[in-house]
XYZ file of C-alpha atoms in Angstrom:
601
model
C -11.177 75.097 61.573
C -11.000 74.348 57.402
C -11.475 77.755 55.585
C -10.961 76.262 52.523
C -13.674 77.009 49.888
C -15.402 74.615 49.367
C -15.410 72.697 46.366
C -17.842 73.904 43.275
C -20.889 71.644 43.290
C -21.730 70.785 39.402
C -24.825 71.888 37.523
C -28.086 69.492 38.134
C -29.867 69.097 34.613
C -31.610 66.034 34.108
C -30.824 63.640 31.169
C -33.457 63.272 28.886
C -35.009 60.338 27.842
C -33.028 58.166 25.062
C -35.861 58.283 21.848
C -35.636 57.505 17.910
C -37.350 56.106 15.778
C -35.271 53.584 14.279
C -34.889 51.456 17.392
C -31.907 49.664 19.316
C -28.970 47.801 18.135
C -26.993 45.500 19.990
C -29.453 44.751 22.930
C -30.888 41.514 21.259
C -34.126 43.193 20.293
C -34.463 44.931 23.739
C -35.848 48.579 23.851
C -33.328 50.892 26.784
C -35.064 53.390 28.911
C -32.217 55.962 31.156
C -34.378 53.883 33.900
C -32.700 50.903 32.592
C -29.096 52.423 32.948
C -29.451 54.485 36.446
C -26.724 53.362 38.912
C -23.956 53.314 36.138
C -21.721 56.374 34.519
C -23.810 56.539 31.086
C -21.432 57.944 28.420
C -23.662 58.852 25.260
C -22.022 59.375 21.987
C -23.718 61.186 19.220
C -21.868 60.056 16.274
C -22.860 59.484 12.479
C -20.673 57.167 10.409
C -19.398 59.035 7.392
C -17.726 61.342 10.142
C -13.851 60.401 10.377
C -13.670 62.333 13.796
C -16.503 59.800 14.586
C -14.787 56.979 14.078
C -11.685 58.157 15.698
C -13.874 58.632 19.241
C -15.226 54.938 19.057
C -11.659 54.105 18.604
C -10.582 56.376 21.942
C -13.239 55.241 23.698
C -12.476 51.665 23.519
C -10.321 51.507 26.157
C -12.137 53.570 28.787
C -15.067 51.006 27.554
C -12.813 47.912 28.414
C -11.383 49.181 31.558
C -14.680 50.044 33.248
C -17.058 47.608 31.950
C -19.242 46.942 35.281
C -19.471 50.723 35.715
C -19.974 52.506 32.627
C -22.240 52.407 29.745
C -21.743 53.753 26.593
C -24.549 54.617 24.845
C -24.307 55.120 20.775
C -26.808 57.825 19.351
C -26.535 57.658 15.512
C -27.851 60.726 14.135
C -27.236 60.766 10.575
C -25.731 63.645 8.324
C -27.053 62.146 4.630
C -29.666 60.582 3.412
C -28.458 57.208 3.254
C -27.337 57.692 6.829
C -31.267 57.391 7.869
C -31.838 53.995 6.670
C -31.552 51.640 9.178
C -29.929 48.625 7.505
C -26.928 51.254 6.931
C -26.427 52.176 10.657
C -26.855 48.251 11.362
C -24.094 47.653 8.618
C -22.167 50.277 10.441
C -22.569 49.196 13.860
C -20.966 46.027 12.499
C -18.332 47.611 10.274
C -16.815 49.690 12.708
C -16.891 47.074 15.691
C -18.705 48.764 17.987
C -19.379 47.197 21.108
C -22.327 48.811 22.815
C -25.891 49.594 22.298
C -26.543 52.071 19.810
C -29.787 53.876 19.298
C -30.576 54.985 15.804
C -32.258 57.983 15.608
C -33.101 58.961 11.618
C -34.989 62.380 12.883
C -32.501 63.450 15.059
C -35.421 63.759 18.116
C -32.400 62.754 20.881
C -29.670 65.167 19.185
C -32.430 68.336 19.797
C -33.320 67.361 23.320
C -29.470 67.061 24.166
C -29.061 70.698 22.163
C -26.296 68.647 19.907
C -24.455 70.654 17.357
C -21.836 68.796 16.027
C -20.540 65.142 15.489
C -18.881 64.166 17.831
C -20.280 65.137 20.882
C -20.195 63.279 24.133
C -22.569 63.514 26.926
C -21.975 62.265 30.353
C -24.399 61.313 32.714
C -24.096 60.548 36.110
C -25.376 57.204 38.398
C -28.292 59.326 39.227
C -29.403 60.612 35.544
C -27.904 63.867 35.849
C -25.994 65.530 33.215
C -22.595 66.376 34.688
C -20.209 67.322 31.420
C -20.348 67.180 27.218
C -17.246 67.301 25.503
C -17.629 67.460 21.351
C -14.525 66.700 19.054
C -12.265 64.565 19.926
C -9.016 63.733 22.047
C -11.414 63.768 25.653
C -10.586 59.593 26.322
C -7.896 61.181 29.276
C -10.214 63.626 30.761
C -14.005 61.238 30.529
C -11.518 59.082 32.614
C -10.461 60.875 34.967
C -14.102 61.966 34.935
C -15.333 58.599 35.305
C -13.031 57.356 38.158
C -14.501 60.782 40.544
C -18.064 59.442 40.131
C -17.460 55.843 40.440
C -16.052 56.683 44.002
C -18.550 59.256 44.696
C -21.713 57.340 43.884
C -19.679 54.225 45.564
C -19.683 56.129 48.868
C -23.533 57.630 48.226
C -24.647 53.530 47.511
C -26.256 54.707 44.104
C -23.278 52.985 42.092
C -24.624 49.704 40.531
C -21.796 47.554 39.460
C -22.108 44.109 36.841
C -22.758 43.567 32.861
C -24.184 46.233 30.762
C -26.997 45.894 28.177
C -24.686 45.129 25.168
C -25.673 41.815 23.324
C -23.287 40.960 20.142
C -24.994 40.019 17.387
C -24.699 36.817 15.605
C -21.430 36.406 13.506
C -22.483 35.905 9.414
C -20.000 33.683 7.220
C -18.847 35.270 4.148
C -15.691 35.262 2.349
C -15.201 39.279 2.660
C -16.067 41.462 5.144
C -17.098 45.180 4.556
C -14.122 45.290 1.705
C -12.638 48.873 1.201
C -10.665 48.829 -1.879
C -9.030 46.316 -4.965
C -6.238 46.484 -7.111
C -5.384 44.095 -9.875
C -2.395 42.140 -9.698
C -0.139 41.892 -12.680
C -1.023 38.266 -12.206
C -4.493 39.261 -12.988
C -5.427 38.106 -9.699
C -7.635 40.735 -7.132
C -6.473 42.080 -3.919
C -8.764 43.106 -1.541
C -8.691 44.910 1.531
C -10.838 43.069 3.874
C -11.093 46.111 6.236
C -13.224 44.773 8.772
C -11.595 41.349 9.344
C -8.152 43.417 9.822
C -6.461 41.392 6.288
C -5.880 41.384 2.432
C -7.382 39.060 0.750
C -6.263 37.591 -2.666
C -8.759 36.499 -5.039
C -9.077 34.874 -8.901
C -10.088 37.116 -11.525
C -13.464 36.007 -10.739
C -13.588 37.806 -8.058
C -14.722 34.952 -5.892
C -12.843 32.552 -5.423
C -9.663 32.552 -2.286
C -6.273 32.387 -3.545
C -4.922 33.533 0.287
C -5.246 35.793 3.258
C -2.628 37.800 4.201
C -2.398 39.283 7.562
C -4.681 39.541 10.365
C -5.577 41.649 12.955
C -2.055 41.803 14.152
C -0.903 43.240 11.000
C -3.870 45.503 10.105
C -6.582 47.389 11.338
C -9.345 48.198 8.924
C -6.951 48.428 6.400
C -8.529 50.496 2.692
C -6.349 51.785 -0.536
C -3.991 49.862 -1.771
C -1.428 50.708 -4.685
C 0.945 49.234 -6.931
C 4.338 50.392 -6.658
C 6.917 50.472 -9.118
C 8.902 47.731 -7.965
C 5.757 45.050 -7.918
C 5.115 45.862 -3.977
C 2.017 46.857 -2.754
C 1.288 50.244 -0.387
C -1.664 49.706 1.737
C -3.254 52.177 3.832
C -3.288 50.546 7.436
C -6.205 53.229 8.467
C -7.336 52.788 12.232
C -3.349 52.351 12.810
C -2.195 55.512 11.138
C 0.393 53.553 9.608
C 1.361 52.697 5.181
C 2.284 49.369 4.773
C 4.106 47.280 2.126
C 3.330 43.965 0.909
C 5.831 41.689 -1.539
C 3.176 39.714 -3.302
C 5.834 37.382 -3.969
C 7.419 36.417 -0.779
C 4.065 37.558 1.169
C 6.457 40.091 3.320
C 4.511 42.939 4.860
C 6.514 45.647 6.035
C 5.858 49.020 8.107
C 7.432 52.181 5.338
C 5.674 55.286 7.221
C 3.551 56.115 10.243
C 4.539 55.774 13.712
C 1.201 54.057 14.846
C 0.024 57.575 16.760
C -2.570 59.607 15.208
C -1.557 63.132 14.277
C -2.288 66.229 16.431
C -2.221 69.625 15.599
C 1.670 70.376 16.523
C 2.863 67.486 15.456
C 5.673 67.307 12.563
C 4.101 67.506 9.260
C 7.227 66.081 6.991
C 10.206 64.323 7.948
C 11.516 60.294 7.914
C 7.820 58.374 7.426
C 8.851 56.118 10.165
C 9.028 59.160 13.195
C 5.905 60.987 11.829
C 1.930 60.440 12.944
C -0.287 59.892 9.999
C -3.642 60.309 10.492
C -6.555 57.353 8.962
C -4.884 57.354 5.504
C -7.407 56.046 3.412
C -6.147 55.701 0.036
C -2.733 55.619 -1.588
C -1.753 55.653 -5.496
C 1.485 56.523 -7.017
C 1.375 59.688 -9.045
C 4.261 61.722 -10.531
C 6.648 60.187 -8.646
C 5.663 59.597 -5.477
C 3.493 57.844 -3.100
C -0.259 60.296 -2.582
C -2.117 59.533 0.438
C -5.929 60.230 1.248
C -5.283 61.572 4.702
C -8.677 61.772 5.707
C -8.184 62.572 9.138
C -6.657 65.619 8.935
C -8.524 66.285 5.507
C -5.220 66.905 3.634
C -3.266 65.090 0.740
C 0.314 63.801 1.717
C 3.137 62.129 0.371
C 5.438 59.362 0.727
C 8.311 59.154 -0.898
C 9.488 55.549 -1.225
C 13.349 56.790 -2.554
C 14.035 58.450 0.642
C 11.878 57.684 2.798
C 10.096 60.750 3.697
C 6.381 61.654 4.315
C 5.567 64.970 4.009
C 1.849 67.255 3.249
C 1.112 68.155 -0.300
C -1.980 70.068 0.052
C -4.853 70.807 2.288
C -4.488 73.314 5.634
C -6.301 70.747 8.122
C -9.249 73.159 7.895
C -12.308 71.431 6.673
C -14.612 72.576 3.639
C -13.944 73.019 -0.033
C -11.677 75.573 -1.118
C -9.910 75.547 -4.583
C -6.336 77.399 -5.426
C -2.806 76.636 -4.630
C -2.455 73.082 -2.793
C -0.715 74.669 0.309
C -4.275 76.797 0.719
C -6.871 74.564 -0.463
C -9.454 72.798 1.687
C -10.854 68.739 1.658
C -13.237 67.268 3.572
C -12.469 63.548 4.226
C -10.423 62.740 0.842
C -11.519 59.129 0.349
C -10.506 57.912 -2.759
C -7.534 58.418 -5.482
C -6.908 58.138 -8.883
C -3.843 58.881 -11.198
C -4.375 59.457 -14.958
C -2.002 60.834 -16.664
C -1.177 64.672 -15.147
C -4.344 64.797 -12.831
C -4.814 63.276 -9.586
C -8.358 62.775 -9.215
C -9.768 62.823 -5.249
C -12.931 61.455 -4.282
C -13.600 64.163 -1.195
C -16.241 62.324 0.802
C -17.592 65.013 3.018
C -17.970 67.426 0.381
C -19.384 64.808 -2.009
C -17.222 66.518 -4.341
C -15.097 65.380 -6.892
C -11.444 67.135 -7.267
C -8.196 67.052 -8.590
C -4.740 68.006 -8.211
C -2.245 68.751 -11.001
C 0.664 70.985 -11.643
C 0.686 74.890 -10.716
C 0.938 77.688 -13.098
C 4.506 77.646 -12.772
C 4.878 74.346 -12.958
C 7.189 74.145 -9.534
C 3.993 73.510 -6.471
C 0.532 72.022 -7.245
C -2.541 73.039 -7.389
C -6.229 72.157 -6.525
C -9.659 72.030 -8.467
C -13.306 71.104 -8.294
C -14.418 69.420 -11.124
C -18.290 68.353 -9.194
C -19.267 69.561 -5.664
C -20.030 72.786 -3.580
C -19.646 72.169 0.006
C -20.590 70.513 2.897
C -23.752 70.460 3.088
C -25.581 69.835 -0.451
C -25.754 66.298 -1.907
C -27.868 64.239 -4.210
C -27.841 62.149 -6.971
C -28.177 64.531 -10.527
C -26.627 64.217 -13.588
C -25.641 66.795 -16.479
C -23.513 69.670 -16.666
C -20.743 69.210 -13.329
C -21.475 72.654 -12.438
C -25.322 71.091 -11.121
C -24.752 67.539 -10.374
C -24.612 66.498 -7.396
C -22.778 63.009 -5.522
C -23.831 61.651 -2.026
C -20.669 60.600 -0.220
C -18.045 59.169 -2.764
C -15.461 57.176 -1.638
C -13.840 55.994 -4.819
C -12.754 57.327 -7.809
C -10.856 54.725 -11.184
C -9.369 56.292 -14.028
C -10.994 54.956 -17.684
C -9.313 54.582 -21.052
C -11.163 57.130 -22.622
C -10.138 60.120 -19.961
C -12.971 59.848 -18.032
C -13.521 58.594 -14.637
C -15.876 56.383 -12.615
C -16.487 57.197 -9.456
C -17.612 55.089 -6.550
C -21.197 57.121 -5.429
C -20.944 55.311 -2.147
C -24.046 56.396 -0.151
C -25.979 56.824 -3.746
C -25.230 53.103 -4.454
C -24.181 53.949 -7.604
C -21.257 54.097 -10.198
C -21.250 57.791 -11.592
C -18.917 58.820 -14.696
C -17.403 62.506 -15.214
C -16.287 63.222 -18.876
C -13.193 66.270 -18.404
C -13.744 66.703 -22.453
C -17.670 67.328 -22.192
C -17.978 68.402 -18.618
C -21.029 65.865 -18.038
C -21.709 63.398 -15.144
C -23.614 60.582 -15.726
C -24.681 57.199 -14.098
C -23.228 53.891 -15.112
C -24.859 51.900 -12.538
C -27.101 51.529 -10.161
C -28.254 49.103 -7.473
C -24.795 48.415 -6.212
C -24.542 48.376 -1.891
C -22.314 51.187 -0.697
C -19.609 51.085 -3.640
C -16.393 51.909 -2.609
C -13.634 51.530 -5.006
C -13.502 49.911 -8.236
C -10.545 48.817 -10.312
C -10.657 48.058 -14.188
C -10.125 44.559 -15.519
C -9.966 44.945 -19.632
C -13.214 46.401 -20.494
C -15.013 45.563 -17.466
C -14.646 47.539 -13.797
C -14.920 45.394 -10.565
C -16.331 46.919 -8.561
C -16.223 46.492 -4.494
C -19.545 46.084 -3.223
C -18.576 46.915 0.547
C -22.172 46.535 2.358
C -22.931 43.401 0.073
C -19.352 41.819 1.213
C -18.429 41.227 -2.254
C -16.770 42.082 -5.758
C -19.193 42.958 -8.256
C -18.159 42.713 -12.303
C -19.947 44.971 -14.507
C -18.978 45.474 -18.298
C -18.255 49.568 -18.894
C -21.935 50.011 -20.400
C -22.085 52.140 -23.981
C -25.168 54.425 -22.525
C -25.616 55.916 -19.031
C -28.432 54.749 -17.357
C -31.414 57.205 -16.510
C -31.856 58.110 -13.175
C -34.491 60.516 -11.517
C -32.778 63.541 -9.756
C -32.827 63.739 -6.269
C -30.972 67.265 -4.426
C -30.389 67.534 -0.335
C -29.563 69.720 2.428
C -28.256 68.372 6.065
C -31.480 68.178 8.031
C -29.793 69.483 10.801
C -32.150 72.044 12.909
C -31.257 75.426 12.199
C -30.283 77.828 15.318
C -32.242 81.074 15.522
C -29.922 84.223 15.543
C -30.344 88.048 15.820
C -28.505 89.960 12.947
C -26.053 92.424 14.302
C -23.525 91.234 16.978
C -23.237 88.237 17.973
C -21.238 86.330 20.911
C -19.129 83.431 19.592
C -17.959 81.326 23.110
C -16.573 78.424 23.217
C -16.552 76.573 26.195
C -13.714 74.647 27.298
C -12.975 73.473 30.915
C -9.669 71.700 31.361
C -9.966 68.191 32.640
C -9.142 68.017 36.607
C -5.237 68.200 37.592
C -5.103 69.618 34.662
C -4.418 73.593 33.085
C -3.495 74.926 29.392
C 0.004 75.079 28.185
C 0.988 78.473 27.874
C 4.394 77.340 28.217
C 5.469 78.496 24.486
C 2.749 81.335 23.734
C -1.321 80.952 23.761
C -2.787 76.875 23.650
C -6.107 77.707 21.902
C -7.136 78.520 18.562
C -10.359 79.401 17.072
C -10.713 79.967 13.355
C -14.526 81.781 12.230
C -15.682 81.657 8.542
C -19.298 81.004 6.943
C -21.477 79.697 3.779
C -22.102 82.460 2.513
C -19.179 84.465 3.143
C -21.337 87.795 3.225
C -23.121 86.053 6.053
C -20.076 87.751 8.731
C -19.846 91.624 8.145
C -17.039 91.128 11.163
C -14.978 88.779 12.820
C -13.726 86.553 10.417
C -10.511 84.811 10.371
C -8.100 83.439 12.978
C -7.475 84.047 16.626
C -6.196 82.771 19.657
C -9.062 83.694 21.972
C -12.154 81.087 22.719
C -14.418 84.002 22.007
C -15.005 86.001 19.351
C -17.497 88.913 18.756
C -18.975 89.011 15.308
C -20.950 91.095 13.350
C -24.203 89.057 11.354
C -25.532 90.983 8.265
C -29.150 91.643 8.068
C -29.033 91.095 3.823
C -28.605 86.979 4.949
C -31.762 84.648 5.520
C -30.007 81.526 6.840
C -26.530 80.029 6.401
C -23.752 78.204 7.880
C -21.512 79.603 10.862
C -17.801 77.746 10.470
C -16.214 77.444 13.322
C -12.917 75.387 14.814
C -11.321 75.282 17.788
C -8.459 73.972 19.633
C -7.222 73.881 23.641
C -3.982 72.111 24.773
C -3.905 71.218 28.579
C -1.226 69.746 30.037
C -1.001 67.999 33.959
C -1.133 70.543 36.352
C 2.259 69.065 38.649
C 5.535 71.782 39.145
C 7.279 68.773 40.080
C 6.822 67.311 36.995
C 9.168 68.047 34.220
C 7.750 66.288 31.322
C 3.982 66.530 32.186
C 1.412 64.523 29.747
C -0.194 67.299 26.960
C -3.531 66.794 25.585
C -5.542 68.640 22.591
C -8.648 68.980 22.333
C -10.185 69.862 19.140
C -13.508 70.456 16.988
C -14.976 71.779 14.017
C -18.510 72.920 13.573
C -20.740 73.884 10.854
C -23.683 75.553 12.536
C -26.972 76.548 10.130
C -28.341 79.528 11.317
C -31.580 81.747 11.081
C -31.304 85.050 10.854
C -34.502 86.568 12.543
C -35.176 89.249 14.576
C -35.538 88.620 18.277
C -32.684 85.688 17.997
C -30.080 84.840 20.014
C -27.302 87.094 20.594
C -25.307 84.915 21.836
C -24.027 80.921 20.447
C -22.487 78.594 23.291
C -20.114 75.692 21.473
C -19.421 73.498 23.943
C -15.776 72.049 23.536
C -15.262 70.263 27.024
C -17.298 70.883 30.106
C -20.730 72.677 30.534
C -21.948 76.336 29.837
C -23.155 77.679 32.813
């Protein structure tokens, strides 16, 4: 007789159907029904592509993706943060960009992301053979437990018959021939030749000062992946940021060497070392470099801080930024960024193009002149973006990912998802437009007095002549149109849901493995329960005073293989931030379920 329990039998909700309004990509024109997909593991991912955590999942997934190809299905679901975002030609330019390799269904009104109760990017859904919803994981660092996942319901629906093994629904599309593809950044040689980072076809590229024509291609996928900034360094190299493999690399334009200075090829986890020799610690997507007072400054996007390499001793260590993501001024070691994207040295500023915020910032000495500090010069947070000129206090940027220094003290800055070149006078506190019509701009570098300018979704180099007058634009403000979640004032229960991945527990081996840090736009929106804990719950207090607003919260669970024997057992994190708008109404919700890994029951 077995008196063992028996095992717990998962929830049954059915998947709903796969709608938007923009269509399908990569099917070769073919519209997907769940219908379509029933017999395989269907993995959806709700992703957006200005989201670096995003872009990090397509890069986990790929593997899981290649390994079970004649079972599982991934399933793209693009639902957009900005404006630009909802245009379909961008998500096709992205689907291409970022080489992804399934169907993706673009979804401009978000209709799939409210069915599947979405509230963050990235979330994962998994359904089963069968259509049923059987986990969602949101964040990233999952690719260990959706396999493990996946591998129990390939040989369960193997043994029920409803497993349907062969090809899946992706069709490539057709290759285009052009001499750059999706370029991130230039830099001027003192040749007065252009180098390019051809990001999507993995190389540099070195050009004439026309901009056009080949001199040589250095590098290849082998070398590179998606590599962006690139800076001059004293000594004539070149420091390029290597981005999908968290890695700086050198190049010798004169004897073409390339060379590996920091980055171990990992990605960075919370826990890991955050200074140290540059070849034995994890970046994380560094996406632009320049060399300012001394030093090497990276764009470490992925963690949203600043860091620095330090070519004389060869040391990486972090400058500013907590890993927390928002925009928060004041000493570097306590300030906030949101996707840093661009850099720019001039003088005793650092100016930072901070994507997510569309914000532009810089860094420059403290008070005291020892540490650094860390200010806003246009941008207010997350969630408002635009295109306005005027006074910086009311303009407004849509996703810059470039920022160039000008002669006259001022700065141009690459308006990426504006497709536009925007200029911020320090001296008269203005922002203004200098172009317009340019395709996703994302770095420009000056060449006498003209700026060339990298067109990256028009796969070229465009030259413009600095104009005299600023071109007149009409004013356009936004919000993220994401749905807004209806909540009681008064308490409210904060639970985040986290189930570690079979054979698997936490690591409480050296104290608590979660986190959860609680904050909110306004900051008079929590009367209680603020701050950091190490709890997956929190109860909070809502004030009554706030309409609507934004509920900040991130979390973190470490779960290491569940083995006694095993000495050295494999640790995984798990981590996500979300920015939840809220409604404050009576008769809400008194309770908000953030699902990190598993399913709220």
């Amino acid at each position: 007789m077995n008196d063992a329990a028996p095992a717990p039998r998962r929830a049954r909700v059915r998947a709903p159907e796969l709608v938007g309004k923009g269509g399908w990509i990569n099917t070769g024109g073919q519209d997907l029904t769940l219908a379509d997909l029933r017999g395989k593991c269907v993995i959806v991912d709700f992703w957006t592509f200005c989201c670096i955590n995003c872009l990090h999942v397509l890069d986990e997934l790929r593997e899981l993706e290649e390994k079970h190809r004649d079972t599982v299905v991934i399933v793209g679901v693009h639902s957009p943060k900005f404006v630009h975002e909802a245009e379909h030609q961008s998500v096709v330019d992205a689907v291409e960009r970022y080489g992804v390799h399934h169907p993706v269904l673009d979804d401009p009104e978000l209709a799939t992301w409210k069915q599947y109760a979405v509230r963050a990017w990235p979330t994962l859904t998994v359904i089963d053979p069968e259509g049923y919803v059987v986990a969602q994981h949101s964040g990233e660092g999952h690719a260990h437990a959706l396999e493990a996942l996946v591998t129990e319901l390939e040989a369960e629906h193997a043994a029920k018959g409803t497993l349907r093994r062969g090809d899946g629904p992706y069709v490539p599309p057709e290759p285009v021939a052009t001499d750059l593809r999706f370029p991130g950044k230039a830099l001027r040689l003192p040749s007065g030749n252009l180098l390019v980072s051809d990001s999507t076809r993995h190389q540099l590229v070195e050009m004439e000062p026309d901009g056009e024509t080949v001199v040589r291609r250095i590098g290849g996928p082998g070398d590179f992946n998606e590599p962006q900034g690139l800076a001059l360094l004293p000594d004539g190299s070149v420091v390029v940021a290597d981005t999908v493999n968290h890695r700086l690399r050198t190049f010798d334009p004169a004897s073409g060497a390339l060379e590996t200075v920091a980055g171990t090829g990992k990605q960075w986890w919370q826990g890991s070392a955050t200074s140290g020799p540059a070849a034995e610690v994890d970046l994380s997507s560094p996406w632009d470099v320049a060399w300012w007072d001394g030093r090497v400054w990276i764009a470490m996007a992925g963690v949203h801080q600043l860091w620095t390499y330090d070519p004389a001793d060869g040391t990486v260590a972090v400058a500013a930024g907590t890993t927390n993501e928002g925009l928060v001024d004041g000493p570097a070691e306590e300030a906030w960024f949101a996707q840093p994207s661009g850099l720019a040295a001039a003088g005793d500023r650092l100016w930072v193009a901070d994507s997510e915020t569309s914000a532009l910032r810089w860094v420059e000495r403290g008070a005291d002149g020892r540490g650094y500090a860390v200010r806003t010069a246009v941008g207010t947070g997350l969630f408002d973006f635009g295109h306005r000129d005027g006074a910086a206090d009311q303009a407004l940027l849509q996703h810059p990912l470039g920022v160039t220094a000008l002669p006259d003290g001022s700065v141009a800055v690459s308006d990426t998802y504006n497709h536009a070149l925007r200029r911020f006078d320090p001296a008269t506190g203005e922002v203004t437009t200098l172009a317009t019509d340019l395709r996703e701009p994302s770095g420009a570098v000056l060449d006498g007095g003209e700026i060339v300018v990298v067109e990256s979704a028009r796969h070229r180099l465009t030259r413009l002549r600095l104009p005299e007058e600023a071109v007149r634009v009409e004013a356009a403000a936004h919000r993220t149109q994401r749905p807004a979640t209806d909540v009681a004032p008064g308490p409210l229960r904060l639970d985040v849901v986290f189930t570690a991945p079979a054979g698997q527990k936490l690591d409480e081996r050296y104290g608590p493995s979660t986190r959860l840090l609680v904050s909110a736009t306004p900051p008079e929106l929590l009367l209680e329960g603020s701050g950091k804990g190490t709890d997956l719950f929190r109860d909070v207090v809502l004030s009554g005073d706030v309409t609507e607003g934004v509920l900040h919260v991130s979390a973190m669970a470490a779960s290491c293989d569940d083995d006694p024997d095993n000495e050295f057992p494999a640790c995984h994190v798990h981590q996500q931030d979300w920015g939840v708008p809220v409604r404050l109404t009576a008769g809400g919700d008194t309770r908000l379920a953030l699902v990190l890994a598993g399913m709220d029951a």
